[in-house]
């Protein structure tokens, strides 16, 4: 695969592990399942299945690196427009994953949450989401958010409508509204903003993922198709993050 190589600025060594900056929250755009399958002349479903294995590796890597919050973009609002067969395959895979991986996630101390328009999935699937969230609610080792039928613009729009309704009903004074309070109307209420956003497959886009929340996230684009993602890629993203100087709009000190 030919992709543009982005060189990180040289000179700043990765600090020793003891003082190295580890992102509190990593968000991942898992891209490249289709191309992985096409390269092997396999159906796209095979790519998504291999992608589900990479999800396991990514969760393990997050735990091992003591990342407390991990958000995975598993199904975007736009993914509903894919051919019906692929939508059925993807939702079937998610359902299978929730049913069969829940015990293991729970054992590992993972708290699972679904963000997005969950009501667009069928009732049976919504029950699986609620069950997974209920069973894992007390876990603290890793907070895992799975973005399903998620779109950043619709997240912001939905929050805006809820705020307009609260103002109309006299529950909210617009003069009191600030960024922190706006954030409480988003799907990610209670979840810290991502520090690091990773996208695989050599594409350089945000694809409508966490648009509000990623305002100051460091972006890392990896030259690997998602089904091939593993602990070394996770470590590479963390190393790149550790080399970056985060200023949040302030002048260098
Ligand atoms: C992008 O690849 C990936 C997706 C649309 C779905 C992500 C789903 C998984 C990784 C599998 C299941 C997830 C969980 C949480 C169990 P693409 O199909 O757009 O690839 P392409 O750009 O190469 O066509």
Short mmCIF file of N, CA and C and ligand atoms in Angstrom, two decimals, residues 30-35 44 48 51-52 55 73-74 79 82 86 90 93-94 97 146 226, ligand 1:
data_model
loop_
_atom_site.label_atom_id
_atom_site.label_comp_id
_atom_site.label_asym_id
_atom_site.label_seq_id
_atom_site.Cartn_x
_atom_site.Cartn_y
_atom_site.Cartn_z
N UNK A 30 -10.88 2.94 13.51
CA UNK A 30 -10.38 1.62 13.05
C UNK A 30 -10.71 1.51 11.56
N UNK A 31 -9.73 1.73 10.71
CA UNK A 31 -10.03 1.78 9.28
C UNK A 31 -9.15 0.79 8.52
N UNK A 32 -9.74 0.22 7.46
CA UNK A 32 -8.95 -0.63 6.56
C UNK A 32 -9.38 -2.08 6.51
N UNK A 33 -10.49 -2.41 7.15
CA UNK A 33 -10.95 -3.81 7.12
C UNK A 33 -11.24 -4.27 5.69
N UNK A 34 -11.90 -3.39 4.93
CA UNK A 34 -12.28 -3.75 3.56
C UNK A 34 -11.06 -3.98 2.69
N UNK A 35 -10.07 -3.07 2.79
CA UNK A 35 -8.86 -3.21 1.97
C UNK A 35 -8.05 -4.45 2.38
N UNK A 44 -15.70 -8.84 2.45
CA UNK A 44 -15.46 -7.78 3.44
C UNK A 44 -15.70 -8.27 4.87
N UNK A 48 -13.83 -7.57 8.53
CA UNK A 48 -14.43 -7.11 9.79
C UNK A 48 -14.17 -8.13 10.92
N UNK A 51 -10.87 -7.63 12.00
CA UNK A 51 -10.89 -6.36 12.73
C UNK A 51 -11.33 -6.56 14.18
N UNK A 52 -12.26 -7.48 14.39
CA UNK A 52 -12.72 -7.76 15.76
C UNK A 52 -11.58 -8.37 16.60
N UNK A 55 -9.48 -5.59 17.70
CA UNK A 55 -10.12 -4.88 18.82
C UNK A 55 -9.63 -5.49 20.14
N UNK A 73 -14.23 3.61 17.32
CA UNK A 73 -15.26 4.00 16.34
C UNK A 73 -15.64 2.73 15.56
N UNK A 74 -16.69 2.06 16.00
CA UNK A 74 -17.02 0.75 15.42
C UNK A 74 -18.09 0.84 14.34
N UNK A 79 -22.33 4.71 8.26
CA UNK A 79 -22.22 3.29 7.90
C UNK A 79 -23.57 2.64 7.58
N UNK A 82 -24.13 1.79 3.93
CA UNK A 82 -23.43 0.71 3.23
C UNK A 82 -24.46 -0.32 2.73
N UNK A 86 -23.78 -5.80 4.15
CA UNK A 86 -22.63 -5.45 5.01
C UNK A 86 -23.11 -4.91 6.36
N UNK A 90 -22.07 -6.49 9.85
CA UNK A 90 -21.40 -5.71 10.91
C UNK A 90 -22.20 -5.74 12.21
N UNK A 93 -21.86 -9.10 13.79
CA UNK A 93 -20.54 -9.26 14.42
C UNK A 93 -20.50 -8.54 15.77
N UNK A 94 -21.09 -7.35 15.82
CA UNK A 94 -21.11 -6.60 17.08
C UNK A 94 -21.93 -7.34 18.13
N UNK A 97 -19.96 -10.21 19.33
CA UNK A 97 -18.87 -9.74 20.19
C UNK A 97 -19.41 -9.43 21.59
N UNK A 146 -17.63 2.24 23.07
CA UNK A 146 -17.77 1.78 21.70
C UNK A 146 -18.75 2.72 21.02
N UNK A 226 -6.42 -1.85 9.79
CA UNK A 226 -6.88 -2.19 11.14
C UNK A 226 -6.72 -3.67 11.51
C1 LIG B 1 -13.58 0.44 8.71
O1 LIG B 1 -13.10 -0.39 7.71
C2 LIG B 1 -14.17 -0.31 9.80
C3 LIG B 1 -15.50 -0.35 10.06
C4 LIG B 1 -16.50 0.36 9.29
C5 LIG B 1 -16.07 -1.15 11.15
C6 LIG B 1 -15.21 -1.39 12.34
C7 LIG B 1 -15.58 -2.71 12.89
C8 LIG B 1 -14.74 -3.58 13.44
C9 LIG B 1 -13.32 -3.30 13.67
C10 LIG B 1 -15.17 -4.95 13.81
C11 LIG B 1 -16.05 -5.11 14.99
C12 LIG B 1 -15.93 -4.13 16.10
C13 LIG B 1 -16.08 -4.45 17.41
C14 LIG B 1 -16.09 -3.39 18.45
C15 LIG B 1 -16.22 -5.83 17.84
P1 LIG B 1 -13.68 -0.25 6.25
O2 LIG B 1 -14.70 -1.30 6.05
O3 LIG B 1 -14.18 1.14 6.00
O4 LIG B 1 -12.39 -0.53 5.43
P2 LIG B 1 -11.97 0.07 4.02
O5 LIG B 1 -11.84 1.56 4.20
O6 LIG B 1 -10.65 -0.59 3.76
O7 LIG B 1 -13.03 -0.33 3.04
#
